[in-house]
Structure formats: structure tokens, C-alpha cells
PDB file of C-alpha atoms in Angstrom:
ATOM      1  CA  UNK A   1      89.603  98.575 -85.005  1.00  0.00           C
ATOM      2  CA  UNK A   2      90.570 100.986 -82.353  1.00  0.00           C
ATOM      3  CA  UNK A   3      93.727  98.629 -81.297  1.00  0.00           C
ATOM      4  CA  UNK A   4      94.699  98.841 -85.018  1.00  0.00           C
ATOM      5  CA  UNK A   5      94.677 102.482 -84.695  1.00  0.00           C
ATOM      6  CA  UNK A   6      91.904 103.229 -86.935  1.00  0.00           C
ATOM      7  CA  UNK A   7      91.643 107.058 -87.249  1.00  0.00           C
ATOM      8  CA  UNK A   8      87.183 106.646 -87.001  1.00  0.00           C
ATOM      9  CA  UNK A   9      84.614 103.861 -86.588  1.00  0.00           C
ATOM     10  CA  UNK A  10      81.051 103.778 -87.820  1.00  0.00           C
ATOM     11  CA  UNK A  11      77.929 102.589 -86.939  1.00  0.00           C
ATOM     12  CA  UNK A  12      75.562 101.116 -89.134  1.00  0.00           C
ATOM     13  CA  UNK A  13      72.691  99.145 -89.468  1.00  0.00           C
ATOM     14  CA  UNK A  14      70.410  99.368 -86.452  1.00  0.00           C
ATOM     15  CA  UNK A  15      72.470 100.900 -84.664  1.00  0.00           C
ATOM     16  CA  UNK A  16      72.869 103.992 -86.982  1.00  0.00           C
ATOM     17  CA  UNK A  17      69.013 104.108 -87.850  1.00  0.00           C
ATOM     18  CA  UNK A  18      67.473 102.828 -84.647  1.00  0.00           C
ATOM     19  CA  UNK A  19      65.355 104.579 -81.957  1.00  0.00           C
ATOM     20  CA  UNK A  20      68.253 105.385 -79.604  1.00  0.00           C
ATOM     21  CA  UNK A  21      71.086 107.373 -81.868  1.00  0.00           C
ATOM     22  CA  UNK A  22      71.983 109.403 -79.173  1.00  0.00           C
ATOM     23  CA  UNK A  23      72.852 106.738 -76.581  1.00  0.00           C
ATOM     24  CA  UNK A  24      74.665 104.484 -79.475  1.00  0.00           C
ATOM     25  CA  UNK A  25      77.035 107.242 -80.668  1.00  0.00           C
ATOM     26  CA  UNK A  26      77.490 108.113 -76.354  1.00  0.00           C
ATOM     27  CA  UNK A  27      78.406 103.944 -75.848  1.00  0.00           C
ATOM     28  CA  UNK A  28      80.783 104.261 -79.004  1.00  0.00           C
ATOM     29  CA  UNK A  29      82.474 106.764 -77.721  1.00  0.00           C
ATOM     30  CA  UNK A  30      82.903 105.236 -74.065  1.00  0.00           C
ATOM     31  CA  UNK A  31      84.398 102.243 -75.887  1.00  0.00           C
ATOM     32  CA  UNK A  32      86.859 104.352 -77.551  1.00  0.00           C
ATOM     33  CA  UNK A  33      87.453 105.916 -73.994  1.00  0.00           C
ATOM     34  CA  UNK A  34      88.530 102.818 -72.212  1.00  0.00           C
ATOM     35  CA  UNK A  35      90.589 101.154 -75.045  1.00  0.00           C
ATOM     36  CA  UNK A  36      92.512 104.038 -75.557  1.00  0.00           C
ATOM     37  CA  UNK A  37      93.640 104.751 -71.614  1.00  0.00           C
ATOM     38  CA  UNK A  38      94.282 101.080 -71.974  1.00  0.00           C
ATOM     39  CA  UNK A  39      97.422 100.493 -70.464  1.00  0.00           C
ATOM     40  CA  UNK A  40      98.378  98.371 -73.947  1.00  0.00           C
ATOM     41  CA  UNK A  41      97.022 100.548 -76.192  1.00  0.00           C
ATOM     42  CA  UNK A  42      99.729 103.288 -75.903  1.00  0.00           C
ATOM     43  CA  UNK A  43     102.527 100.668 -76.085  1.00  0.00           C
ATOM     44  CA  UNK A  44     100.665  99.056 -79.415  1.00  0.00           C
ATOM     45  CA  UNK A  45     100.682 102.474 -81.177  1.00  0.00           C
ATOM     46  CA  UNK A  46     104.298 102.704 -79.853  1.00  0.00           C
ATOM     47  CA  UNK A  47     105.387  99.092 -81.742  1.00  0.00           C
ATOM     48  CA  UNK A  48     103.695  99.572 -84.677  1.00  0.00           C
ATOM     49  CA  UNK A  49     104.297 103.498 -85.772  1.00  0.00           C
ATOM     50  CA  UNK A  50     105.876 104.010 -88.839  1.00  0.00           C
ATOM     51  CA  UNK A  51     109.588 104.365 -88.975  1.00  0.00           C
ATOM     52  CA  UNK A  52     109.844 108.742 -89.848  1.00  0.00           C
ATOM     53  CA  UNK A  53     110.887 109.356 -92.882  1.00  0.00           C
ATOM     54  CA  UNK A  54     114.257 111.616 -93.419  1.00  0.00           C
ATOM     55  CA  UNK A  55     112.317 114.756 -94.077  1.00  0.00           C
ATOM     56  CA  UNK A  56     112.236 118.016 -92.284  1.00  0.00           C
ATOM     57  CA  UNK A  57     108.773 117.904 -91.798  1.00  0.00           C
ATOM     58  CA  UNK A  58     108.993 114.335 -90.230  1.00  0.00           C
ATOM     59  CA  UNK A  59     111.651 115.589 -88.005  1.00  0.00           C
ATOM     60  CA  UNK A  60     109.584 118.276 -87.215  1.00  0.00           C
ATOM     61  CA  UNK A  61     106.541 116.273 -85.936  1.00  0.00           C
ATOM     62  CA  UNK A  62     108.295 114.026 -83.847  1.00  0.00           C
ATOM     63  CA  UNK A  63     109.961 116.946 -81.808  1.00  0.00           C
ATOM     64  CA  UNK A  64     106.881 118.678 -81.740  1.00  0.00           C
ATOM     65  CA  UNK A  65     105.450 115.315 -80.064  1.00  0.00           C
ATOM     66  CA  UNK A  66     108.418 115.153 -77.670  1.00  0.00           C
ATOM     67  CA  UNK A  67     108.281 118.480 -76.504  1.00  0.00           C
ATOM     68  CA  UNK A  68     104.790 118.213 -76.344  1.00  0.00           C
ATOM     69  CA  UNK A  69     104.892 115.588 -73.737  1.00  0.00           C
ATOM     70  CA  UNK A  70     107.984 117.574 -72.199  1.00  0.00           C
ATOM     71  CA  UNK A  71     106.509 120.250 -71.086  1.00  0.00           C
ATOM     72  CA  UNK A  72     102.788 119.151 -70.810  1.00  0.00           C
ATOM     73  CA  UNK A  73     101.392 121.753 -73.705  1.00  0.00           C
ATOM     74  CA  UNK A  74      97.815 121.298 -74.234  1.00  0.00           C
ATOM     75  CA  UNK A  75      97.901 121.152 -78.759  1.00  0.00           C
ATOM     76  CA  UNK A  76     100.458 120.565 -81.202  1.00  0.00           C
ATOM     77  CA  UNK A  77      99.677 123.256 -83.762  1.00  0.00           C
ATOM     78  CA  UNK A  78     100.004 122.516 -87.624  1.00  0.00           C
ATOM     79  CA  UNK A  79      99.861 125.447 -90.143  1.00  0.00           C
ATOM     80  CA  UNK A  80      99.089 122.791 -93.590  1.00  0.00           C
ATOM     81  CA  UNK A  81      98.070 123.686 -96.707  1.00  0.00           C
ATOM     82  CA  UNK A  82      97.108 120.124 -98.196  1.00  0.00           C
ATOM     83  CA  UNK A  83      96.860 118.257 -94.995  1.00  0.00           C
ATOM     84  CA  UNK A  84     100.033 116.407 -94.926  1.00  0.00           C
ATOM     85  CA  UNK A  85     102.444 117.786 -91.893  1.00  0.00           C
ATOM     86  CA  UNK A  86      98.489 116.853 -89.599  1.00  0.00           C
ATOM     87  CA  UNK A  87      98.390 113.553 -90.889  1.00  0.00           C
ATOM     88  CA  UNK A  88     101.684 112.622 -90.283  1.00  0.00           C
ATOM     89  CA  UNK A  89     101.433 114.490 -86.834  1.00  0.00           C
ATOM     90  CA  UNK A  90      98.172 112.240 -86.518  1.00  0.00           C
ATOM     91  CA  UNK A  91      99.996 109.492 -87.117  1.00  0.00           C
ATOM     92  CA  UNK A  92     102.484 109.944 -84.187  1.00  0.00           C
ATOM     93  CA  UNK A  93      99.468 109.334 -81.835  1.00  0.00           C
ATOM     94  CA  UNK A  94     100.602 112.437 -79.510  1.00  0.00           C
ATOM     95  CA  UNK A  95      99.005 112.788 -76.713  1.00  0.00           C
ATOM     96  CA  UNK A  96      97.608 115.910 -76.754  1.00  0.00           C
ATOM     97  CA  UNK A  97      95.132 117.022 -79.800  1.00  0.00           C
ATOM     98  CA  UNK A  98      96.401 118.444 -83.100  1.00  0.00           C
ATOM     99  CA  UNK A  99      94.979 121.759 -84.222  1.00  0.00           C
ATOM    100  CA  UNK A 100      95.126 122.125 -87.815  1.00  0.00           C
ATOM    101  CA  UNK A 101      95.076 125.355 -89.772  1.00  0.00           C
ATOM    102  CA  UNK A 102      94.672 125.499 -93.162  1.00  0.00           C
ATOM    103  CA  UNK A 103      93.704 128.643 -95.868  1.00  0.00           C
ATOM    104  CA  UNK A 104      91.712 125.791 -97.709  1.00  0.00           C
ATOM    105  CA  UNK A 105      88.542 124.402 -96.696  1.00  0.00           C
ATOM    106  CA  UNK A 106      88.783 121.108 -98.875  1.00  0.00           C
ATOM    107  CA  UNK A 107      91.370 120.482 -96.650  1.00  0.00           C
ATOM    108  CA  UNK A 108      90.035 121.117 -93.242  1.00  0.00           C
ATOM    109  CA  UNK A 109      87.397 119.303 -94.095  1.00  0.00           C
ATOM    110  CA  UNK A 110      89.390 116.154 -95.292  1.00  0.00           C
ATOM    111  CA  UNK A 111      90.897 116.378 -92.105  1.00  0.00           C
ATOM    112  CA  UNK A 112      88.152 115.613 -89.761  1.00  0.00           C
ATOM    113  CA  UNK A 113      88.536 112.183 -90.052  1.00  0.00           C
ATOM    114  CA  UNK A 114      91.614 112.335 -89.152  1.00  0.00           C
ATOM    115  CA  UNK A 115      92.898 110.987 -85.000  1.00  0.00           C
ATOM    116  CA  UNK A 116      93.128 113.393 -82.805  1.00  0.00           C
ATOM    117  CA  UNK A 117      92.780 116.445 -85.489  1.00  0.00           C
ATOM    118  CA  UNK A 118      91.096 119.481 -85.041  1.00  0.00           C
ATOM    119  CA  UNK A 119      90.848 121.070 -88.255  1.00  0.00           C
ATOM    120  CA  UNK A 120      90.332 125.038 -88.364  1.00  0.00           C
ATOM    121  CA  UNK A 121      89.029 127.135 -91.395  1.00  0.00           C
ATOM    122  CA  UNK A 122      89.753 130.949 -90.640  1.00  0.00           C
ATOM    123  CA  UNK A 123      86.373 132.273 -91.569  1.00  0.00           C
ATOM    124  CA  UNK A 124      88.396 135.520 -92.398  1.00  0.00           C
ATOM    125  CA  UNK A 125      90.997 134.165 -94.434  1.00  0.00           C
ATOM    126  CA  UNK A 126      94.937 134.052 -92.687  1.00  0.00           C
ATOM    127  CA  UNK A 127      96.005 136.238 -90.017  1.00  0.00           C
ATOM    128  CA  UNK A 128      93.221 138.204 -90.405  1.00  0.00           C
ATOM    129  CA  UNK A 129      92.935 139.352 -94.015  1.00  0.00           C
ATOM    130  CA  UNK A 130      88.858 139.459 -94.791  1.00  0.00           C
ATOM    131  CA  UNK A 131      87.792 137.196 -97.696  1.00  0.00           C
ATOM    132  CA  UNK A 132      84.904 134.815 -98.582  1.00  0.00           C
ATOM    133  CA  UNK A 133      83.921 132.464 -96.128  1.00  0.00           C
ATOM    134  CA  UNK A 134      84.064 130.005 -99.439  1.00  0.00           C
ATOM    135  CA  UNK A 135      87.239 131.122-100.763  1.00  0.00           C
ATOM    136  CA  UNK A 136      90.677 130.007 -99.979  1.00  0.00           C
ATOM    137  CA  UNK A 137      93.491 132.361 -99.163  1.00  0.00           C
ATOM    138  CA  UNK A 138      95.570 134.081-101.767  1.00  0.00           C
ATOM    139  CA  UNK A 139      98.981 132.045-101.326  1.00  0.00           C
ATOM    140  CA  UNK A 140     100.546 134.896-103.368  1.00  0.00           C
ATOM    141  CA  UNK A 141      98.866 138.013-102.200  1.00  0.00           C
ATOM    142  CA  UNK A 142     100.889 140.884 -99.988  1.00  0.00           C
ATOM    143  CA  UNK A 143      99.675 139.393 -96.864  1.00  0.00           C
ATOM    144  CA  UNK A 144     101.270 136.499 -97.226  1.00  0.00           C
ATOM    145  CA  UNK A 145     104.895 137.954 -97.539  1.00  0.00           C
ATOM    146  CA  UNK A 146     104.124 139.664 -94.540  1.00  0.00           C
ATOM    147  CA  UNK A 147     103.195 137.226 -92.877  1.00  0.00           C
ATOM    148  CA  UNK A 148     106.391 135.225 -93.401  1.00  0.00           C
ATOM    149  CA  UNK A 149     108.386 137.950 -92.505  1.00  0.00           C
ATOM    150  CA  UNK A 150     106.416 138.771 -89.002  1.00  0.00           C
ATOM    151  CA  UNK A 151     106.240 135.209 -87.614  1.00  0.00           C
ATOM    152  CA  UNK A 152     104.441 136.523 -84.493  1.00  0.00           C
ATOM    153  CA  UNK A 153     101.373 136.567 -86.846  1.00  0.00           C
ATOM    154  CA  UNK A 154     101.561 132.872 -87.529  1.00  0.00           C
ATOM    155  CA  UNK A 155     101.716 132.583 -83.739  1.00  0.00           C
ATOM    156  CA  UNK A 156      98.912 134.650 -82.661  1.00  0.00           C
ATOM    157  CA  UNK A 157      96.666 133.158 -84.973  1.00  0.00           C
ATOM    158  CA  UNK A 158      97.752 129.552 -83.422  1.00  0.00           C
ATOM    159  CA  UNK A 159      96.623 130.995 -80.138  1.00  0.00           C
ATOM    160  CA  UNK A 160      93.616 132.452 -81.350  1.00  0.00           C
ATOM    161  CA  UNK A 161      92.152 128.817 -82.739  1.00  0.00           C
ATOM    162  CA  UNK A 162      93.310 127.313 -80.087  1.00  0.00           C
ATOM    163  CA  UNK A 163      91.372 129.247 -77.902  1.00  0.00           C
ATOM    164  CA  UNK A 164      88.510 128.827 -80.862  1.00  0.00           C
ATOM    165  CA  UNK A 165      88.541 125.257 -80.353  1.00  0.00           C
ATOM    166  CA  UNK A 166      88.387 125.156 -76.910  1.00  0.00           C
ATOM    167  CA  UNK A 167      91.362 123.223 -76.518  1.00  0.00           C
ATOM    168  CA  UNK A 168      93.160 125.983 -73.842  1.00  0.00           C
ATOM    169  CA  UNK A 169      91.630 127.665 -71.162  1.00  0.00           C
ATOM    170  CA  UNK A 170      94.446 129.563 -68.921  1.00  0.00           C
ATOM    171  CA  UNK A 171      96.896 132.123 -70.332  1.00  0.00           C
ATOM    172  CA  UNK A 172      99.743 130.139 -69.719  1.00  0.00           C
ATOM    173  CA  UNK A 173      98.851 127.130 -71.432  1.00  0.00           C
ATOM    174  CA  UNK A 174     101.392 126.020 -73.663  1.00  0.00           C
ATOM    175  CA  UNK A 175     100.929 124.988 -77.516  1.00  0.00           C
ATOM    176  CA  UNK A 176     103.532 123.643 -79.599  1.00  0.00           C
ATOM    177  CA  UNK A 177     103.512 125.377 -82.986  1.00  0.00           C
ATOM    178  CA  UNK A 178     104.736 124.436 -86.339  1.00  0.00           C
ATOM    179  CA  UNK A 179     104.926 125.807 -89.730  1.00  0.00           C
ATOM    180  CA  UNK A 180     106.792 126.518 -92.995  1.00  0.00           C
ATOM    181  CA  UNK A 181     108.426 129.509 -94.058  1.00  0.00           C
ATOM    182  CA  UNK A 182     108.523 130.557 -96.801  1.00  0.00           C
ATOM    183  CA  UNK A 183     104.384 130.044 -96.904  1.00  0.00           C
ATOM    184  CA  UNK A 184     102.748 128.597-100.147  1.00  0.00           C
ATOM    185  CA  UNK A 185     105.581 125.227-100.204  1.00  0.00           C
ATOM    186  CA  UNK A 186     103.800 121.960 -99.715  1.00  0.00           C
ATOM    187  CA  UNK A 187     105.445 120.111 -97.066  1.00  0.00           C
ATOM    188  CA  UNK A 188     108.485 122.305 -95.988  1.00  0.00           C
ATOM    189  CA  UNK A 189     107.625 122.447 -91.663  1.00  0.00           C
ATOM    190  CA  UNK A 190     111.010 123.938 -91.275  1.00  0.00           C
ATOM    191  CA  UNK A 191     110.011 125.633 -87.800  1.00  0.00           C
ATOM    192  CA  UNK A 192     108.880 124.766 -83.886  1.00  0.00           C
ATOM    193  CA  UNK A 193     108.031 127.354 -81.073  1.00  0.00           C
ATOM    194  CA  UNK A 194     106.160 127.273 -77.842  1.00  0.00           C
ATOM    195  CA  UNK A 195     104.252 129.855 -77.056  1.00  0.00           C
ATOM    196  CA  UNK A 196     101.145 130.430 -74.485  1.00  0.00           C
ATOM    197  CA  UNK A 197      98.033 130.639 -75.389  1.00  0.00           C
ATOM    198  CA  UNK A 198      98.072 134.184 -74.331  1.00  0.00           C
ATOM    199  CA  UNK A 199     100.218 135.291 -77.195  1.00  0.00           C
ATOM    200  CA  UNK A 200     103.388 135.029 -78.110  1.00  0.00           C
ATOM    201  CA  UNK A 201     104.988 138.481 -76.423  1.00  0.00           C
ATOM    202  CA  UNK A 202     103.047 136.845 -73.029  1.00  0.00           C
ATOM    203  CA  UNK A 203     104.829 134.751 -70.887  1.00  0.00           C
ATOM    204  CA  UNK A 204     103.737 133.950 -66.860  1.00  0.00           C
ATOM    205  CA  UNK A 205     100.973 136.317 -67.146  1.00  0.00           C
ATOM    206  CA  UNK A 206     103.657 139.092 -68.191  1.00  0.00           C
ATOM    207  CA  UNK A 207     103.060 140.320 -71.768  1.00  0.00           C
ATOM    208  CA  UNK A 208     105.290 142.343 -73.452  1.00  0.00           C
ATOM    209  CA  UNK A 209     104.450 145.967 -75.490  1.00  0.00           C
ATOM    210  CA  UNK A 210     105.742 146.833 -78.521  1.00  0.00           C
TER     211      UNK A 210
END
């Protein structure tokens, strides 16, 4: 399954409900270890990825995987609303883990399943509006416009997850960020930028003040 390029395996029967959980889910995920630094395995994914599709977004992911690899960032960063531009980054099979931000929680949680995606739920809404931990974000509201007018927002909030997640742990770590402008269109990744994970006015340790 893991040479087809499933995106999760299972365990059931005894091995789900027996005395040692702990120690099947720990071999499972050794297994998964050594197929995927397989020597092969990268060269399967490689023959049997999808053609991309002649879509901005599409476009969008595989530069973001290219430029990943380029200049060794440590996430590919996908601002989604329903999931799709992390899927189809997901099915690129970067190298490096795909943080996905989303204003919904339906759809961070669909995501988990998903290879390689780490799905993010800002417990206080988007770029730091407070709402309901249950509610999604206003796609409409103020904050919103601003928020596509100051891009830097979109970009600290990248860094902030990131950081979240555990997926940087230097300054200058690079992540490879993409998004759609205007916010609230399905599907319309219409922009890349690397930034550190120190913020986006911070570059070599040096950050810029406004």
C-alpha cells in the first residue's frame, strides 16, 4: 500500500485490539520509515504522479515543490479553504511536510488523512481576529479585506503555525508559502513567497522595523 502511495494504512484485527497497541502502531510506522527512504520509492511516486492540470493553482504547487527542494525550506505552506490546493500539494509527494491552514475546521480535519499534511485550525480565527473555537472565520468580515490588502499578515501567520507545529526550529528556516488573493475564492493559489520562519520583515537574523 505504501508503494502505491496510499495517503494512511490501518491496523485491524489483533493487531488494533491486542495487548501490545503501542508497539504495533511503533512497527507500522518503522515500516513506513524504510519503504519510503527506499531508494525506489521516490522514483515510483516520480512515474506515476499525475500529469498537473493547466490551472494556476497546479502551477502553483509544483513551483512551490521545486523551490522547496531548491533551497532546502523546511514546509510548503497552504492557506485552503476546502482542502483542495493541500491535496493536490499532497499529491506532489514533496519532500518536506505541508502545513495547511484553513478558517474551517471540517476541513482541517478532513485533511489529516491526508500524506504529508499538517492541518492547522487557528483557535482564534485568521490572523488573529478572536472568534469561537467552533466557528469558522467570517470570509466576508473587515478583517478579511485587510488581510488581502496587508499580505505580511498571511505570512506571519504561516510562520506562526509553523512554529505551532513544530515543523521549524531556527529563525532562518525557510517555508514556502502559498495563497490566494483575493481571500474567500475556492481554488485561485495565485501567489508564492519564501519567507523565514522568523517573519517575513526578518531575514539572516536581521529584522526589519516599521
Amino acid at each position: 500500500a505504501i508503494y502505491d502511495g496510499a495517503d494512511a494504512i490501518m491496523l485491524s484485527a489483533e493487531s488494533a485490539a491486542g495487548k501490545y497497541p503501542e508497539e504495533s502502531v511503533a512497527m507500522q510506522q518503522r515500516i513506513i520509515n524504510r519503504v519510503e527512504s527506499d531508494r525506489h520509492y521516490q522514483s515510483m511516486m516520480n512515474e506515476s504522479a499525475p500529469i498537473p492540470d493547466s490551472t494556476p493553482t497546479d502551477a502553483i504547487i509544483v513551483a512551490a515543490r521545486q523551490i522547496a527542494n531548491t533551497i532546502g525550506a523546511k514546509a510548503i505552506v497552504c492557506f485552503t479553504l476546502g482542502g483542495t490546493t493541500a491535496l493536490r500539494a499532497s499529491k506532489k509527494r514533496p519532500d518536506v511536510p505541508v502545513l495547511a491552514i484553513s478558517p474551517f475546521k471540517e476541513t482541517a480535519r478532513q485533511l489529516v488523512m491526508s500524506w504529508g499534511v499538517y492541518p492547522d485550525f487557528p483557535k482564534t480565527g485568521s490572523f488573529g481576529l478572536e472568534v469561537d473555537e467552533e466557528q469558522a472565520f467570517d470570509l466576508s468580515s473587515p478583517v478579511v479585506e485587510e488581510a488581502s490588502e496587508d499580505f505580511d499578515m498571511v505570512l506571519r501567520e504561516a510562520c506562526r503555525a509553523a512554529l505551532a507545529k513544530g515543523l521549524v526550529n531556527d529563525p532562518n528556516d525557510l517555508l514556502v508559502v502559498t495563497a490566494g488573493l483575493p481571500f474567500g475564492t475556492p481554488g485561485a493559489a495565485n501567489i508564492i513567497r519564501v519567507v523565514p520562519a522568523a517573519g517575513p520583515s526578518c531575514w539572516d537574523g536581521i529584522c526589519r522595523v516599521d
